[in-house]
PDB file of C-alpha atoms in Angstrom:
ATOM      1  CA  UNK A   1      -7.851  21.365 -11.753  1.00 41.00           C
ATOM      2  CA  UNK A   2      -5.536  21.889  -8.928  1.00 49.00           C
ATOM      3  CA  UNK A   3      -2.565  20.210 -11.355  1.00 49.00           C
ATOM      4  CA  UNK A   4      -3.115  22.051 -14.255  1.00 51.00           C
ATOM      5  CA  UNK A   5      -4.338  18.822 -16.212  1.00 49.00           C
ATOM      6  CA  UNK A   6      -7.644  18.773 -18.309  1.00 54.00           C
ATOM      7  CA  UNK A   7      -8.780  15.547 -16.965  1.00 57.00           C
ATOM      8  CA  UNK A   8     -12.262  15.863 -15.652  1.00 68.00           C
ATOM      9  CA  UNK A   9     -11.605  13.847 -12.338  1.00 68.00           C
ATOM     10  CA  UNK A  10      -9.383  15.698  -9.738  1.00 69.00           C
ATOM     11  CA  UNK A  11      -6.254  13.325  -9.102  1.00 77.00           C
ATOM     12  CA  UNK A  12      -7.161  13.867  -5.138  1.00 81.00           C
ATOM     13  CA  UNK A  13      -9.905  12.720  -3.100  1.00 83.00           C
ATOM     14  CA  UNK A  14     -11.377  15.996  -1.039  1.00 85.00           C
ATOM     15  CA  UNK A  15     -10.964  14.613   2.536  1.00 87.00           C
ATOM     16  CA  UNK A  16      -9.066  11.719   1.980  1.00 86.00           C
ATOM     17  CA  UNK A  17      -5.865  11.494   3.647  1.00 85.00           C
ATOM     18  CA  UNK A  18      -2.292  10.841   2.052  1.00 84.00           C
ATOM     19  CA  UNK A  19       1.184  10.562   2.677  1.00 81.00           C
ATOM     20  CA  UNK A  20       3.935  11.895   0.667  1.00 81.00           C
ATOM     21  CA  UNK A  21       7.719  10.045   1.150  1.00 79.00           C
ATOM     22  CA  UNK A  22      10.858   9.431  -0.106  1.00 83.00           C
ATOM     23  CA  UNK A  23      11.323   6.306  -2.430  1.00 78.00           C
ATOM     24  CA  UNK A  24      13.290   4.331  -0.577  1.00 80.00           C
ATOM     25  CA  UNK A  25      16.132   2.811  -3.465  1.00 85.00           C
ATOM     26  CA  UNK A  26      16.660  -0.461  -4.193  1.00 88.00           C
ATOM     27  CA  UNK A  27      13.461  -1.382  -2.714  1.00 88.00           C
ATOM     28  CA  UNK A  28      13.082  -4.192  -0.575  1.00 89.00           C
ATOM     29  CA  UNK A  29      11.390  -7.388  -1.902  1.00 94.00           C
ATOM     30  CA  UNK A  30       9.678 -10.383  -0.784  1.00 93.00           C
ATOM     31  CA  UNK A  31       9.993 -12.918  -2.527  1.00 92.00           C
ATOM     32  CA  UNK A  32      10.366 -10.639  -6.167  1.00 93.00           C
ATOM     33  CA  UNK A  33       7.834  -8.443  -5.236  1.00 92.00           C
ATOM     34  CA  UNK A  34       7.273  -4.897  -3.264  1.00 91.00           C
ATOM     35  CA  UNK A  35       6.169  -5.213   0.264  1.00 91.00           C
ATOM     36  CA  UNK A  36       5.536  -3.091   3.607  1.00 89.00           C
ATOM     37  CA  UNK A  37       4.567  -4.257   6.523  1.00 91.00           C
ATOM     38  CA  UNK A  38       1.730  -3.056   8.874  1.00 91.00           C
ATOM     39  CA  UNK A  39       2.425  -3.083  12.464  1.00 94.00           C
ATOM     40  CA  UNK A  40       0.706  -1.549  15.315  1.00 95.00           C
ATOM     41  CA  UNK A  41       1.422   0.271  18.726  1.00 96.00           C
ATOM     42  CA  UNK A  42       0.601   2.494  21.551  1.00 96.00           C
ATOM     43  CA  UNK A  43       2.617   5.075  23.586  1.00 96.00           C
ATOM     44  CA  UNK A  44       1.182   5.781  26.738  1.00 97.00           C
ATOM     45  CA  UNK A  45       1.179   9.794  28.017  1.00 96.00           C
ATOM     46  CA  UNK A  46       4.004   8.709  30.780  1.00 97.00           C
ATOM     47  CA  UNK A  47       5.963   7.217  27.963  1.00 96.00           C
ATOM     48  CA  UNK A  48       5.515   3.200  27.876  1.00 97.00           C
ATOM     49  CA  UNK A  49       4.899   2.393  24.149  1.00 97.00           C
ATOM     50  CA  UNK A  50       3.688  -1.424  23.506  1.00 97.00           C
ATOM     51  CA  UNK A  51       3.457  -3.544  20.423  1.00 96.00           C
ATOM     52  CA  UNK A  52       0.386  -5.439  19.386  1.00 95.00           C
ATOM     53  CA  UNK A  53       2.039  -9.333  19.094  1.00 94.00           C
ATOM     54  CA  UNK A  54       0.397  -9.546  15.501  1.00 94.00           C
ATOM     55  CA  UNK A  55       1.512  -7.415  12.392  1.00 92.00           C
ATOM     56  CA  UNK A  56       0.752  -7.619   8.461  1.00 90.00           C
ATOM     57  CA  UNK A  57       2.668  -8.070   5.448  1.00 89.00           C
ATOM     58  CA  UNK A  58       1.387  -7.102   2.795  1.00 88.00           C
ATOM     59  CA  UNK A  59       2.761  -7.522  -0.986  1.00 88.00           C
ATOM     60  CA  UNK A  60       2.370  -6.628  -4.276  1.00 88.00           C
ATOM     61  CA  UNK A  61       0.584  -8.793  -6.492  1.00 86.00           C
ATOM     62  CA  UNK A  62       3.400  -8.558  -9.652  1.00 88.00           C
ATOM     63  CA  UNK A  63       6.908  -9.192  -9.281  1.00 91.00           C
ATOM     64  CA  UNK A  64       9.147  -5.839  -9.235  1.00 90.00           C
ATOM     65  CA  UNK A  65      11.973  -6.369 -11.838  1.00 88.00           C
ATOM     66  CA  UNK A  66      15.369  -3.951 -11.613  1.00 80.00           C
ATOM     67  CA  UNK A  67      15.310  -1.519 -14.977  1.00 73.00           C
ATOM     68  CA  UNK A  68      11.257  -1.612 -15.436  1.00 53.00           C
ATOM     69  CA  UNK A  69      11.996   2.483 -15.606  1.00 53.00           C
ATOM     70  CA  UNK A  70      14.222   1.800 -19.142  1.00 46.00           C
ATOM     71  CA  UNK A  71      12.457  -0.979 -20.220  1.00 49.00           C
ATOM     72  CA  UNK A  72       9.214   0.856 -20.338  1.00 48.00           C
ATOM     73  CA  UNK A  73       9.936   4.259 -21.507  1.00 47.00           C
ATOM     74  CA  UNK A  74       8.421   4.246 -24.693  1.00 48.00           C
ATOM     75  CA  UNK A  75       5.613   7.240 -24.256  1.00 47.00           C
ATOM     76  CA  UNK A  76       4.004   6.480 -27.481  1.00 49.00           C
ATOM     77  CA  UNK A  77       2.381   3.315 -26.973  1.00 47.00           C
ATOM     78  CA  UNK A  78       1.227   3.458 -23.332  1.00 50.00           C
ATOM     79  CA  UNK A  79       4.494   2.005 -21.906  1.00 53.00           C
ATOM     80  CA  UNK A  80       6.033   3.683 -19.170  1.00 58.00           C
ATOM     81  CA  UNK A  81       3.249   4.272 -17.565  1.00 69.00           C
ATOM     82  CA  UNK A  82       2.495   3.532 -13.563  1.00 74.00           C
ATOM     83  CA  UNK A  83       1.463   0.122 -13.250  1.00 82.00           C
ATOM     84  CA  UNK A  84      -0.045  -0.657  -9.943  1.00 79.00           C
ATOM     85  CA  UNK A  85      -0.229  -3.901  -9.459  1.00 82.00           C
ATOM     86  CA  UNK A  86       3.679  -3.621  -9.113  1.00 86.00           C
ATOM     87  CA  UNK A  87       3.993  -0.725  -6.708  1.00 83.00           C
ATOM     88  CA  UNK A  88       1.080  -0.733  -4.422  1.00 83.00           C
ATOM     89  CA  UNK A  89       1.498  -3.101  -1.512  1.00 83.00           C
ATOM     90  CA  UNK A  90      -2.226  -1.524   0.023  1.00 79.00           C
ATOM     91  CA  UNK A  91      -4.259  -5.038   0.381  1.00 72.00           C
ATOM     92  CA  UNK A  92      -7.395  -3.108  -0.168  1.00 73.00           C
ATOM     93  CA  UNK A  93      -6.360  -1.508  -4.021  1.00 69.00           C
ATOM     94  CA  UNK A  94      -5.011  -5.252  -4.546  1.00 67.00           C
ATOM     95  CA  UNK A  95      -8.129  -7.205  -4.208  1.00 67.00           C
ATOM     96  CA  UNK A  96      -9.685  -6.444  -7.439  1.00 67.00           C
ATOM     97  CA  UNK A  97      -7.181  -9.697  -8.959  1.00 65.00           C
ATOM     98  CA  UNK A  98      -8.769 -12.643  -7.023  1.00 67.00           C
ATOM     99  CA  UNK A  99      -6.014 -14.840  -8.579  1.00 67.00           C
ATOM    100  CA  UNK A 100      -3.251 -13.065  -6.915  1.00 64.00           C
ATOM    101  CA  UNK A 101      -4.998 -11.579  -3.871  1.00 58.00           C
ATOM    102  CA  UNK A 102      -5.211 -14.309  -0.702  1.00 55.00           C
ATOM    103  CA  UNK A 103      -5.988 -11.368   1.651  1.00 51.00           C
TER     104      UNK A 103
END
């Protein structure tokens, strides 16, 4: 694979599109947990840029705690490891937890 790992599935998706950014320390949180928020807008060519009156927030479904990094850095036992439902804010990778997700 393009990573070097032996893993049979490539961690891309051929033709999918992704962003790569600077983690933005401490994070910002709503009510405990991570958030962004989806907003959208239009520049015209001559320069006038408007704001659609609605926008999204959209959260994490588990709270982010300070020190998860330490906490969880045993290797050996499966700790440490990326947990999702704490990072991603994307309502559409959330919605598998229909006792969290109200999207």
């Amino acid at each position: 694979s393009a990573t070097g790992n032996s893993d049979t599935s490539p961690p891309l998706i051929e033709n999918h599109r992704y962003v790569a950014q600077r983690y933005a320390w401490p994070p910002l949180l709503y009510h405990g947990r991570k958030f962004h928020i989806r907003v959208y807008g239009l520049i015209t060519a001559d320069g006038r840029a408007y704001v659609h009156q609605r926008c999204f927030l959209h959260v994490a479904n588990e709270k982010f705690e300070y020190g998860e990094e330490e906490k969880n850095d045993d290797k050996e036992n499966g700790a440490g490891a990326f947990e999702p439902s704490v990072h991603i804010t994307n309502c559409c990778a959330n919605s598998h937890d229909e006792a969290k997700f109200s999207g």
